[in-house]
Coordinates of C-alpha atoms in Angstrom, one line a residue:
X1 CA 18.0 -56.8 -39.0
X2 CA 20.7 -56.9 -41.6
X3 CA 23.5 -59.5 -41.3
X4 CA 26.1 -58.2 -38.9
X5 CA 29.8 -57.8 -39.9
X6 CA 32.1 -60.5 -38.7
X7 CA 33.5 -58.5 -35.8
X8 CA 30.1 -58.5 -34.1
X9 CA 28.9 -61.3 -31.9
X10 CA 25.3 -62.4 -31.6
X11 CA 23.0 -65.0 -30.2
X12 CA 20.8 -67.0 -32.7
X13 CA 17.3 -67.4 -31.2
X14 CA 14.5 -69.6 -32.5
X15 CA 11.4 -67.6 -33.2
X16 CA 9.0 -70.4 -32.2
X17 CA 10.5 -71.3 -28.9
X18 CA 12.5 -68.2 -27.9
X19 CA 15.4 -70.6 -27.1
X20 CA 19.0 -70.0 -28.1
X21 CA 21.2 -72.0 -30.5
X22 CA 24.1 -73.8 -28.8
X23 CA 25.7 -77.0 -27.7
X24 CA 23.9 -79.5 -25.5
X25 CA 23.8 -79.0 -21.8
X26 CA 26.2 -81.9 -21.6
X27 CA 28.1 -81.5 -24.9
X28 CA 29.0 -84.7 -26.8
X29 CA 31.8 -85.6 -29.2
X30 CA 29.4 -85.3 -32.2
X31 CA 29.2 -81.5 -31.8
X32 CA 25.4 -81.7 -32.1
X33 CA 23.6 -78.3 -31.9
X34 CA 20.3 -77.7 -30.0
X35 CA 18.2 -74.9 -28.8
X36 CA 17.8 -74.6 -25.1
X37 CA 17.3 -72.2 -22.2
X38 CA 20.3 -70.5 -20.5
X39 CA 19.1 -69.7 -17.0
X40 CA 20.7 -66.8 -15.1
X41 CA 23.7 -67.8 -13.1
X42 CA 24.6 -70.6 -15.5
X43 CA 26.8 -70.6 -18.6
X44 CA 26.2 -67.8 -21.0
X45 CA 24.6 -68.5 -24.4
X46 CA 26.9 -69.2 -27.2
X47 CA 27.7 -66.3 -29.5
X48 CA 28.3 -66.5 -33.2
X49 CA 30.0 -64.4 -35.9
X50 CA 29.1 -64.2 -39.6
X51 CA 32.0 -64.3 -42.0
X52 CA 31.1 -63.6 -45.7
X53 CA 32.4 -66.1 -48.2
X54 CA 34.4 -64.4 -51.0
X55 CA 33.9 -64.1 -53.8
X56 CA 30.1 -64.2 -53.5
X57 CA 28.4 -66.6 -55.9
X58 CA 24.6 -67.2 -56.3
X59 CA 23.9 -64.8 -53.4
X60 CA 26.1 -63.9 -50.4
X61 CA 27.0 -67.0 -48.3
X62 CA 28.4 -66.9 -44.8
X63 CA 30.4 -69.1 -42.5
X64 CA 28.8 -69.0 -39.1
X65 CA 31.5 -69.3 -36.5
X66 CA 31.4 -69.9 -32.7
X67 CA 33.0 -66.7 -31.3
X68 CA 34.7 -68.7 -28.5
X69 CA 35.7 -72.1 -29.9
X70 CA 36.2 -71.1 -33.5
X71 CA 34.1 -74.1 -34.7
X72 CA 31.6 -73.5 -37.4
X73 CA 28.1 -74.5 -38.3
X74 CA 28.3 -77.6 -40.3
X75 CA 26.0 -80.0 -42.3
X76 CA 27.4 -83.5 -41.9
X77 CA 24.8 -84.9 -44.3
X78 CA 23.7 -87.3 -41.5
X79 CA 20.6 -89.5 -41.9
X80 CA 18.7 -87.5 -39.3
X81 CA 19.7 -84.2 -41.0
X82 CA 21.1 -83.0 -37.7
X83 CA 23.6 -80.0 -37.8
X84 CA 26.6 -79.6 -35.7
X85 CA 29.5 -77.3 -34.9
X86 CA 32.8 -78.6 -36.3
X87 CA 36.3 -77.7 -37.3
X88 CA 36.4 -75.2 -40.2
X89 CA 37.6 -76.5 -43.6
X90 CA 38.4 -73.9 -46.2
X91 CA 36.0 -73.8 -49.1
X92 CA 33.8 -76.5 -47.7
X93 CA 30.3 -76.0 -49.2
X94 CA 28.6 -77.8 -46.3
X95 CA 29.8 -75.1 -44.0
X96 CA 28.4 -72.2 -46.0
X97 CA 24.9 -70.7 -45.3
X98 CA 22.6 -68.2 -46.8
X99 CA 20.7 -65.8 -44.6
X100 CA 17.2 -65.1 -46.1
X101 CA 14.9 -62.4 -44.7
X102 CA 11.4 -63.6 -43.9
X103 CA 9.1 -61.5 -46.1
X104 CA 6.9 -59.2 -44.0
X105 CA 8.6 -60.1 -40.7
X106 CA 11.1 -57.6 -39.7
X107 CA 14.2 -59.1 -37.9
X108 CA 13.4 -62.8 -38.8
X109 CA 15.5 -64.9 -41.1
X110 CA 15.7 -68.4 -42.6
X111 CA 19.2 -69.9 -42.3
X112 CA 19.6 -71.9 -45.6
X113 CA 22.2 -74.6 -46.4
X114 CA 24.2 -73.5 -49.4
X115 CA 24.4 -77.1 -50.8
X116 CA 20.7 -78.1 -51.2
X117 CA 18.6 -75.2 -50.0
X118 CA 17.3 -76.9 -46.8
X119 CA 16.8 -74.6 -43.8
X120 CA 17.5 -74.9 -40.1
X121 CA 14.5 -76.3 -38.2
X122 CA 13.8 -78.1 -34.9
X123 CA 13.3 -81.8 -34.4
X124 CA 10.5 -83.0 -32.1
X125 CA 10.7 -81.0 -28.9
X126 CA 12.6 -82.6 -26.1
X127 CA 12.4 -82.1 -22.3
X128 CA 15.6 -79.9 -22.2
X129 CA 17.5 -79.8 -25.5
X130 CA 15.7 -79.7 -28.8
X131 CA 17.9 -80.9 -31.7
X132 CA 18.5 -78.5 -34.6
X133 CA 18.0 -80.2 -38.0
X134 CA 17.7 -79.4 -41.7
X135 CA 14.3 -79.6 -43.4
X136 CA 12.7 -78.5 -46.6
X137 CA 11.5 -74.9 -46.6
X138 CA 8.0 -74.4 -45.2
X139 CA 6.7 -70.9 -45.2
X140 CA 4.2 -71.7 -42.5
X141 CA 6.7 -73.3 -40.0
X142 CA 7.6 -70.7 -37.4
X143 CA 10.3 -73.1 -36.1
X144 CA 12.3 -72.3 -39.3
X145 CA 12.5 -68.7 -38.4
X146 CA 15.5 -67.3 -36.5
X147 CA 16.3 -64.0 -34.8
X148 CA 19.7 -62.5 -34.3
X149 CA 20.4 -60.8 -30.9
X150 CA 23.6 -58.8 -30.7
X151 CA 25.8 -59.3 -27.7
X152 CA 25.8 -56.4 -25.2
X153 CA 28.2 -53.7 -26.2
X154 CA 31.5 -53.3 -24.4
X155 CA 31.4 -49.8 -22.9
X156 CA 34.3 -47.9 -21.4
X157 CA 34.9 -44.5 -20.0
X158 CA 37.3 -41.7 -20.9
X159 CA 38.9 -39.8 -18.1
X160 CA 37.3 -36.3 -17.6
X161 CA 39.0 -33.0 -17.0
X162 CA 37.3 -30.7 -14.6
X163 CA 37.2 -26.9 -14.7
X164 CA 38.5 -24.8 -11.8
X165 CA 37.4 -21.2 -11.3
X166 CA 39.8 -18.3 -11.6
X167 CA 39.3 -14.7 -10.3
X168 CA 41.0 -11.8 -12.0
X169 CA 42.0 -8.3 -10.8
X170 CA 39.4 -6.7 -13.0
X171 CA 36.6 -8.8 -11.5
X172 CA 36.1 -10.9 -14.6
X173 CA 35.7 -14.6 -14.0
X174 CA 37.2 -17.4 -16.1
X175 CA 38.1 -21.1 -15.8
X176 CA 41.1 -23.3 -16.3
X177 CA 41.3 -27.1 -16.6
X178 CA 42.2 -28.5 -13.2
X179 CA 45.1 -30.9 -12.9
X180 CA 44.1 -34.5 -12.5
X181 CA 45.3 -38.0 -13.2
X182 CA 43.8 -37.6 -16.7
X183 CA 46.5 -35.1 -17.6
X184 CA 49.3 -37.6 -17.1
X185 CA 50.3 -39.6 -20.2
X186 CA 49.0 -43.1 -19.6
X187 CA 48.0 -46.0 -21.8
X188 CA 44.5 -45.5 -23.3
X189 CA 44.1 -42.1 -21.5
X190 CA 42.8 -39.9 -24.2
X191 CA 40.2 -37.4 -22.8
X192 CA 37.8 -36.4 -25.5
X193 CA 35.7 -33.7 -23.7
X194 CA 36.1 -31.7 -20.6
X195 CA 33.6 -31.8 -17.8
X196 CA 30.5 -29.6 -18.2
X197 CA 30.6 -25.9 -17.3
X198 CA 27.8 -23.4 -16.9
X199 CA 29.0 -20.4 -19.0
X200 CA 25.9 -18.3 -19.4
X201 CA 22.9 -17.8 -17.1
X202 CA 20.5 -17.1 -19.9
X203 CA 18.6 -19.1 -22.5
X204 CA 17.5 -21.7 -19.9
X205 CA 14.2 -23.1 -19.0
X206 CA 14.3 -21.7 -15.4
X207 CA 12.6 -18.3 -14.9
X208 CA 15.9 -16.8 -13.7
X209 CA 17.5 -17.8 -17.0
X210 CA 14.7 -16.5 -19.3
X211 CA 12.0 -19.2 -18.9
X212 CA 12.6 -20.4 -22.5
X213 CA 10.1 -22.9 -23.9
X214 CA 9.7 -24.1 -27.5
X215 CA 6.1 -23.3 -28.6
X216 CA 6.6 -23.0 -32.4
X217 CA 6.5 -25.7 -35.1
X218 CA 10.3 -26.0 -35.3
X219 CA 11.8 -29.5 -35.6
X220 CA 14.2 -31.0 -33.1
X221 CA 17.7 -32.0 -34.1
X222 CA 17.7 -35.2 -36.1
X223 CA 20.0 -35.1 -39.0
X224 CA 17.6 -33.7 -41.6
X225 CA 19.2 -31.3 -44.1
X226 CA 18.4 -27.7 -43.1
X227 CA 16.8 -27.3 -39.7
X228 CA 14.0 -24.7 -39.2
X229 CA 13.4 -23.1 -35.9
X230 CA 10.1 -22.1 -34.3
X231 CA 9.1 -19.7 -31.6
X232 CA 11.0 -20.4 -28.4
X233 CA 13.7 -22.5 -30.0
X234 CA 17.4 -22.1 -29.3
X235 CA 20.2 -23.3 -31.4
X236 CA 23.8 -22.6 -32.5
X237 CA 24.8 -20.7 -35.7
X238 CA 27.7 -18.7 -37.0
X239 CA 25.8 -15.4 -37.3
X240 CA 28.7 -13.5 -38.9
X241 CA 30.7 -16.0 -40.9
X242 CA 33.6 -15.6 -38.5
X243 CA 33.9 -19.4 -38.0
X244 CA 32.6 -19.7 -34.4
X245 CA 29.1 -20.6 -33.4
X246 CA 26.9 -18.1 -31.5
X247 CA 23.8 -18.7 -29.5
X248 CA 20.6 -17.8 -31.3
X249 CA 17.0 -17.9 -29.9
X250 CA 13.6 -16.9 -31.2
X251 CA 12.0 -14.7 -28.6
X252 CA 8.4 -13.7 -28.5
X253 CA 8.0 -10.0 -29.5
X254 CA 11.7 -9.4 -29.8
X255 CA 12.4 -11.8 -32.7
X256 CA 15.8 -13.5 -33.1
X257 CA 18.2 -12.7 -30.3
X258 CA 21.9 -13.7 -30.0
X259 CA 24.7 -14.0 -27.5
X260 CA 28.0 -13.9 -29.5
X261 CA 30.8 -16.4 -29.0
X262 CA 33.9 -15.0 -27.4
X263 CA 36.0 -17.6 -29.1
X264 CA 37.1 -19.3 -25.8
X265 CA 34.1 -21.4 -25.1
X266 CA 32.1 -18.7 -23.4
X267 CA 29.5 -16.2 -24.7
X268 CA 28.7 -12.5 -24.2
X269 CA 26.5 -11.8 -21.2
X270 CA 24.6 -9.1 -23.1
X271 CA 21.8 -10.4 -25.3
X272 CA 21.2 -8.4 -28.5
X273 CA 18.5 -8.4 -31.1
X274 CA 19.7 -10.1 -34.3
X275 CA 16.6 -9.8 -36.5
X276 CA 13.3 -8.2 -35.6
X277 CA 10.1 -9.9 -36.4
X278 CA 7.9 -8.8 -39.3
X279 CA 4.7 -6.9 -38.5
X280 CA 2.8 -9.9 -39.7
X281 CA 4.8 -12.5 -37.8
X282 CA 3.0 -15.7 -36.8
X283 CA 3.7 -18.5 -34.3
X284 CA 3.6 -20.8 -37.3
X285 CA 6.5 -19.1 -39.0
X286 CA 9.7 -21.1 -39.5
X287 CA 13.1 -19.3 -39.3
X288 CA 16.7 -20.1 -40.1
X289 CA 20.1 -18.6 -40.9
X290 CA 21.7 -19.5 -44.2
X291 CA 24.2 -18.1 -46.7
X292 CA 21.8 -17.8 -49.6
X293 CA 24.3 -16.4 -52.2
X294 CA 27.6 -17.9 -51.2
X295 CA 29.2 -14.6 -50.0
X296 CA 30.3 -16.0 -46.6
X297 CA 27.6 -14.2 -44.6
X298 CA 24.4 -15.8 -43.5
X299 CA 21.0 -14.3 -44.3
X300 CA 17.8 -14.6 -42.2
X301 CA 15.2 -16.7 -44.0
X302 CA 11.6 -17.0 -42.8
X303 CA 8.9 -19.2 -44.1
X304 CA 6.0 -16.9 -43.4
X305 CA 2.3 -17.0 -44.1
X306 CA 2.6 -15.2 -47.4
X307 CA 5.7 -17.0 -48.6
X308 CA 9.5 -16.9 -48.3
X309 CA 11.1 -13.8 -46.8
X310 CA 14.9 -13.2 -46.9
X311 CA 16.7 -10.5 -45.0
X312 CA 20.3 -10.1 -46.2
X313 CA 23.1 -9.3 -43.8
X314 CA 25.3 -6.3 -44.7
X315 CA 29.1 -6.0 -44.1
X316 CA 28.6 -4.5 -40.6
X317 CA 26.6 -7.6 -39.5
X318 CA 23.2 -5.9 -39.6
X319 CA 20.2 -7.7 -41.1
X320 CA 17.7 -5.9 -43.3
X321 CA 14.4 -5.2 -41.5
X322 CA 11.8 -7.9 -41.9
X323 CA 9.0 -6.5 -44.1
X324 CA 8.0 -5.7 -47.6
X325 CA 7.1 -8.3 -50.1
X326 CA 8.3 -11.9 -49.8
X327 CA 10.9 -13.0 -52.3
X328 CA 8.7 -15.9 -53.3
X329 CA 4.9 -16.2 -52.7
X330 CA 5.1 -20.0 -52.1
X331 CA 6.2 -22.5 -49.5
X332 CA 4.4 -20.5 -46.7
X333 CA 1.8 -21.8 -44.2
X334 CA -1.0 -19.4 -45.4
X335 CA -3.4 -20.6 -48.1
X336 CA -2.1 -17.8 -50.4
X337 CA 1.3 -19.4 -50.3
X338 CA 0.3 -23.0 -50.7
X339 CA -0.8 -24.0 -47.2
X340 CA 2.5 -25.7 -46.3
X341 CA 2.3 -27.4 -42.9
X342 CA 5.4 -28.0 -40.7
X343 CA 4.2 -31.5 -39.6
X344 CA 3.4 -32.6 -43.2
X345 CA 5.5 -30.8 -45.7
X346 CA 9.4 -30.8 -45.3
X347 CA 11.1 -27.8 -46.9
X348 CA 14.8 -27.4 -47.5
X349 CA 17.3 -24.7 -48.6
X350 CA 19.8 -26.5 -50.8
X351 CA 22.1 -25.8 -53.7
X352 CA 20.5 -28.4 -56.1
X353 CA 22.5 -27.5 -59.2
X354 CA 26.0 -26.7 -57.7
X355 CA 25.6 -23.0 -58.6
X356 CA 26.8 -21.7 -55.2
X357 CA 23.3 -20.4 -54.5
X358 CA 20.7 -22.0 -52.3
X359 CA 17.4 -23.0 -53.9
X360 CA 14.1 -23.8 -52.2
X361 CA 12.8 -27.4 -52.3
X362 CA 9.7 -28.7 -50.7
X363 CA 7.6 -31.9 -50.5
X364 CA 3.9 -31.0 -50.6
X365 CA 0.8 -33.3 -50.8
X366 CA 1.2 -33.9 -54.5
X367 CA 5.0 -34.3 -54.7
X368 CA 8.2 -32.3 -55.2
X369 CA 8.3 -28.5 -55.8
X370 CA 11.4 -26.5 -56.6
X371 CA 12.3 -22.8 -57.0
X372 CA 15.8 -22.1 -58.3
X373 CA 17.7 -19.0 -57.4
X374 CA 19.3 -17.1 -60.3
X375 CA 22.6 -15.1 -60.4
X376 CA 20.7 -11.9 -59.4
X377 CA 19.3 -13.6 -56.2
X378 CA 15.8 -13.9 -57.6
X379 CA 13.7 -17.0 -57.1
X380 CA 11.8 -18.5 -60.1
X381 CA 8.1 -18.7 -59.6
X382 CA 6.9 -22.2 -59.1
X383 CA 4.7 -23.8 -61.8
X384 CA 1.2 -25.0 -61.7
X385 CA 2.2 -28.6 -61.2
X386 CA 4.8 -30.4 -59.0
X387 CA 8.1 -31.1 -60.8
X388 CA 7.9 -34.7 -59.6
X389 CA 4.7 -36.5 -58.5
X390 CA 6.4 -38.6 -55.8
X391 CA 7.6 -38.3 -52.2
X392 CA 4.4 -36.4 -51.4
X393 CA 1.9 -36.7 -48.5
X394 CA -1.1 -37.8 -50.6
X395 CA -1.5 -41.5 -51.5
X396 CA -1.3 -40.5 -55.2
X397 CA 2.2 -39.2 -54.5
X398 CA 3.4 -42.1 -52.4
X399 CA 1.7 -41.5 -49.0
X400 CA 4.9 -40.2 -47.4
X401 CA 4.5 -39.2 -43.7
X402 CA 6.9 -36.7 -42.1
X403 CA 7.0 -38.6 -38.8
X404 CA 7.7 -42.0 -40.5
X405 CA 9.4 -41.4 -43.9
X406 CA 12.5 -39.1 -43.8
X407 CA 13.6 -37.6 -47.1
X408 CA 17.0 -36.2 -47.9
X409 CA 18.6 -34.1 -50.7
X410 CA 22.1 -35.4 -51.3
X411 CA 24.5 -35.9 -54.2
X412 CA 24.7 -39.7 -54.5
X413 CA 26.6 -39.8 -57.9
X414 CA 29.3 -37.1 -57.5
X415 CA 28.0 -35.0 -60.4
X416 CA 27.4 -31.9 -58.2
X417 CA 23.6 -32.2 -58.4
X418 CA 21.4 -33.2 -55.5
X419 CA 19.3 -36.3 -55.7
X420 CA 16.4 -37.4 -53.5
X421 CA 16.8 -40.3 -51.1
X422 CA 13.6 -41.3 -49.2
X423 CA 12.9 -44.0 -46.6
X424 CA 9.4 -45.5 -47.0
X425 CA 7.6 -48.5 -45.5
X426 CA 9.4 -50.9 -47.8
X427 CA 12.9 -49.5 -47.8
X428 CA 15.0 -46.9 -49.8
X429 CA 13.8 -45.0 -52.8
X430 CA 16.1 -42.8 -54.9
X431 CA 15.3 -40.1 -57.6
X432 CA 18.3 -39.0 -59.6
X433 CA 18.6 -35.5 -61.0
X434 CA 20.0 -35.2 -64.5
X435 CA 22.0 -32.4 -66.2
X436 CA 18.8 -30.6 -67.3
X437 CA 17.7 -30.4 -63.6
X438 CA 14.9 -33.0 -64.1
X439 CA 14.3 -35.5 -61.3
X440 CA 13.7 -39.1 -62.6
X441 CA 10.9 -41.2 -61.3
X442 CA 12.0 -42.8 -58.1
X443 CA 13.4 -46.3 -58.1
X444 CA 13.4 -48.8 -55.2
X445 CA 17.0 -49.8 -54.4
X446 CA 17.2 -51.3 -50.9
X447 CA 14.9 -53.4 -48.7
X448 CA 16.0 -52.0 -45.4
X449 CA 15.7 -48.8 -43.3
X450 CA 11.9 -48.8 -43.8
X451 CA 9.0 -49.2 -41.4
X452 CA 8.5 -52.7 -42.7
X453 CA 12.0 -53.6 -41.5
X454 CA 11.4 -52.3 -38.0
X455 CA 12.4 -48.7 -38.4
X456 CA 9.2 -47.4 -36.9
X457 CA 9.6 -43.7 -37.1
X458 CA 12.0 -40.9 -38.1
X459 CA 12.5 -39.9 -34.5
X460 CA 13.0 -43.4 -33.0
X461 CA 15.4 -44.5 -35.7
X462 CA 17.4 -41.5 -37.1
X463 CA 19.0 -42.0 -40.5
X464 CA 21.8 -40.0 -42.1
X465 CA 23.4 -39.6 -45.6
X466 CA 27.1 -39.1 -45.1
X467 CA 30.4 -40.4 -46.5
X468 CA 32.0 -42.7 -44.0
X469 CA 35.2 -43.2 -46.0
X470 CA 37.6 -40.4 -47.0
X471 CA 36.7 -39.4 -50.5
X472 CA 34.1 -42.1 -50.8
X473 CA 30.5 -41.9 -52.0
X474 CA 27.6 -41.0 -49.7
X475 CA 26.5 -43.9 -47.5
X476 CA 23.4 -44.5 -45.4
X477 CA 24.0 -44.6 -41.6
X478 CA 21.0 -45.4 -39.4
X479 CA 20.3 -46.2 -35.8
X480 CA 18.1 -49.3 -36.2
X481 CA 16.3 -51.6 -33.8
X482 CA 19.5 -53.7 -33.1
X483 CA 22.2 -51.0 -33.5
X484 CA 24.0 -49.0 -36.1
X485 CA 23.4 -50.0 -39.7
X486 CA 25.4 -48.9 -42.7
X487 CA 24.7 -49.3 -46.4
X488 CA 27.7 -48.1 -48.5
X489 CA 27.0 -46.0 -51.5
X490 CA 28.3 -47.2 -54.9
X491 CA 28.6 -43.7 -56.3
X492 CA 25.9 -44.3 -58.9
X493 CA 22.8 -43.6 -56.8
X494 CA 22.6 -47.2 -55.5
X495 CA 23.7 -48.8 -52.3
X496 CA 25.3 -52.0 -51.1
X497 CA 23.3 -54.4 -48.9
X498 CA 23.1 -53.0 -45.4
X499 CA 25.3 -54.3 -42.5
X500 CA 24.9 -54.1 -38.8
X501 CA 28.3 -52.5 -37.9
X502 CA 27.9 -51.7 -34.2
X503 CA 25.9 -53.4 -31.4
X504 CA 25.1 -50.1 -29.7
X505 CA 22.9 -47.0 -30.0
X506 CA 19.8 -49.1 -31.0
X507 CA 16.5 -49.9 -29.3
X508 CA 17.9 -53.3 -28.2
X509 CA 20.6 -51.4 -26.2
X510 CA 18.1 -49.2 -24.5
X511 CA 18.2 -46.1 -26.7
X512 CA 14.9 -44.3 -27.1
X513 CA 14.0 -41.1 -28.9
X514 CA 12.0 -39.8 -25.9
X515 CA 15.1 -39.9 -23.7
X516 CA 18.2 -39.8 -25.9
X517 CA 19.8 -38.0 -28.9
X518 CA 22.0 -39.7 -31.5
X519 CA 24.0 -37.6 -34.0
X520 CA 26.9 -37.9 -36.4
X521 CA 29.8 -35.4 -36.2
X522 CA 33.5 -35.3 -36.8
X523 CA 34.8 -35.3 -33.2
X524 CA 38.4 -36.1 -33.9
X525 CA 39.1 -33.8 -36.8
X526 CA 40.1 -36.7 -39.2
X527 CA 37.3 -35.9 -41.7
X528 CA 35.2 -38.9 -40.9
X529 CA 31.9 -38.8 -39.0
X530 CA 31.8 -40.2 -35.5
X531 CA 28.7 -41.3 -33.6
X532 CA 27.7 -39.2 -30.7
X533 CA 24.9 -40.3 -28.4
X534 CA 23.4 -38.4 -25.4
X535 CA 22.5 -41.4 -23.2
X536 CA 21.5 -42.1 -19.6
X537 CA 25.0 -41.6 -18.1
X538 CA 26.2 -38.8 -20.3
X539 CA 27.7 -38.5 -23.8
X540 CA 29.0 -41.5 -25.6
X541 CA 31.2 -41.4 -28.7
X542 CA 32.0 -44.2 -31.1
X543 CA 34.9 -43.2 -33.3
X544 CA 34.9 -43.9 -37.0
X545 CA 37.5 -46.4 -38.3
X546 CA 37.3 -44.7 -41.7
X547 CA 35.9 -47.7 -43.6
X548 CA 32.2 -47.5 -42.6
X549 CA 32.8 -49.2 -39.3
X550 CA 33.0 -47.8 -35.8
X551 CA 34.8 -48.6 -32.5
X552 CA 32.9 -49.6 -29.4
X553 CA 31.5 -46.5 -27.6
X554 CA 33.3 -44.6 -24.9
X555 CA 31.7 -42.4 -22.2
X556 CA 33.5 -39.1 -22.9
X557 CA 31.4 -36.7 -20.8
X558 CA 29.5 -37.3 -17.5
X559 CA 27.0 -34.6 -18.3
X560 CA 24.1 -33.8 -20.7
X561 CA 22.6 -37.2 -19.9
X562 CA 19.1 -38.4 -18.9
X563 CA 20.0 -39.7 -15.4
X564 CA 19.9 -37.4 -12.4
X565 CA 23.6 -37.7 -11.8
X566 CA 24.3 -36.7 -15.4
X567 CA 22.2 -33.6 -15.3
X568 CA 18.6 -34.9 -15.8
X569 CA 18.5 -33.5 -19.4
X570 CA 15.2 -34.0 -21.3
X571 CA 14.8 -34.1 -25.0
X572 CA 11.6 -32.0 -25.1
X573 CA 13.0 -29.3 -22.8
X574 CA 16.8 -29.1 -23.1
X575 CA 18.3 -28.8 -26.6
X576 CA 21.8 -30.1 -27.1
X577 CA 24.1 -29.5 -30.0
X578 CA 27.6 -30.2 -31.4
X579 CA 29.2 -27.1 -32.8
X580 CA 32.5 -25.3 -32.9
X581 CA 32.3 -22.4 -30.5
X582 CA 36.1 -21.7 -30.4
X583 CA 37.0 -21.6 -34.1
X584 CA 39.6 -24.4 -33.7
X585 CA 37.8 -26.7 -36.2
X586 CA 36.5 -29.2 -33.6
X587 CA 33.0 -29.6 -32.4
X588 CA 32.2 -28.9 -28.7
X589 CA 29.1 -29.9 -26.8
X590 CA 26.6 -27.1 -25.9
X591 CA 23.4 -27.6 -24.0
X592 CA 20.5 -25.4 -22.9
X593 CA 19.7 -26.6 -19.4
X594 CA 17.5 -25.1 -16.7
X595 CA 19.9 -22.5 -15.3
X596 CA 21.4 -21.6 -18.7
X597 CA 24.0 -22.6 -21.2
X598 CA 26.4 -25.5 -20.5
X599 CA 29.6 -26.3 -22.4
X600 CA 32.0 -29.2 -22.6
X601 CA 35.1 -28.4 -24.6
X602 CA 36.5 -30.8 -27.2
X603 CA 40.0 -31.8 -26.0
X604 CA 40.6 -34.8 -28.2
X605 CA 43.6 -33.5 -30.2
X606 CA 45.2 -31.5 -27.4
X607 CA 45.4 -34.2 -24.8
X608 CA 45.7 -37.3 -27.1
X609 CA 48.3 -39.7 -25.8
X610 CA 50.5 -42.0 -27.9

């Protein structure tokens, strides 16, 4: 776990004993520190905050401060080498500490005195309290290893606004927001989302709603650039370029079908065919909508057995029939197109050169393959060899696994060209693209966010590449074992050391990929990404503070959650998305449940109080 920012509180636990650092059961005037048990019903364990010493010299040092008393960890240079908590003195070297990761042991650290390099250890075990002392570094001494346990997050709830049905003279049904206490201006009353509303009895898992079930190789939402859909998948997409998201589903025999947004949070009852399947369609095909040429209208793109097929959309919103020759005989799942497999070989549509047109990029067994799109909309044939022998599935190309090692295409330098950022066992690797379009050999830049640091899988610990500050460089934001971790981008392809910025949304707080979704989206319209989590009780939002840090989470919608009273939503059956379905520039919550499509409208700006 990276060192947390100073606003977070945490317990310091000894790895050998499992006991927590704190004062004696009967504290003395000497401020001596011990490790001891804190039984239930008794006093709570002491919590500490890490304040970085500025400017950093010879490695970052920290003042370790008691979150309640304000006293700090101090080396009194006593004969018994005992440490204590004492009044803080500005600039005092004996109150400064280095936090050194234990090599090969995710989440364990040495706490090193900045004066002479001695580390925190335990004296001879006592019956109750075991004294904490300084000793010379010993790599084999487990008692010198410490674990940081973040305090439980402070969670609050937003008021909710409920829908009331309205009947009209023409028989049409609509809904309004019912009056409630939440509508009255009051301190801290700022509803973010309405209550859930069933708006369409289609596209659900129940038989009466279509009996939808994902059976293709599509990937579930997880932050990867460019999501591909498989047979039975449902998702949200602007099918016309009008600015509002429509419902799209891949239906056996019919192909892609849609229910268009009405612009008011509801959808057309009539389902229409958007794009018919090709005669040679296969359950292994991957499908998406993307504006390939920058004209403002999405095209239908299919990764088929024989390669890449593109069906342009005309001015009337009709897609060209699926058929004919593929635009590129590569990147497909058939052997004649390279034998690309959904569970091994990530593929992306991305404008790699800032030309306004999307190119095709893929990571195969032997590394990176790229096909650029020219001004006439034609794709260049791929060569005989990978353009970069790295980030591939085979051991000779790095041994990258799709389920463990997420890879992203993102501009880390601001030059308009996409670079590669990958998360392997040992941490973060980056390959920069130069002006000639050549990708450099990857360099290892950060020892975090990898399997070796406790990030066990791409699903369990989602990672994102986004700018968390207005106009800033791209940062890494990840949901780690202990909470939300951020590594700020320097704008040159490298990143600052990672920080634990929020004690929530992590494995330690009960979030698990098999039950919960965690995403990043701009909920408030301020241009900064907020954290949105679909938890047990409903939807939680942690608003961005605009500087790479986030507020404590609030429960903003009592629906779309895992618990029975929150709808009993399941990750493997009920897709949930954040998308603008009204065209007002703010993301709403849309979920495909058993009976059909549910919506919770984004009300943040409209009902925000001051």
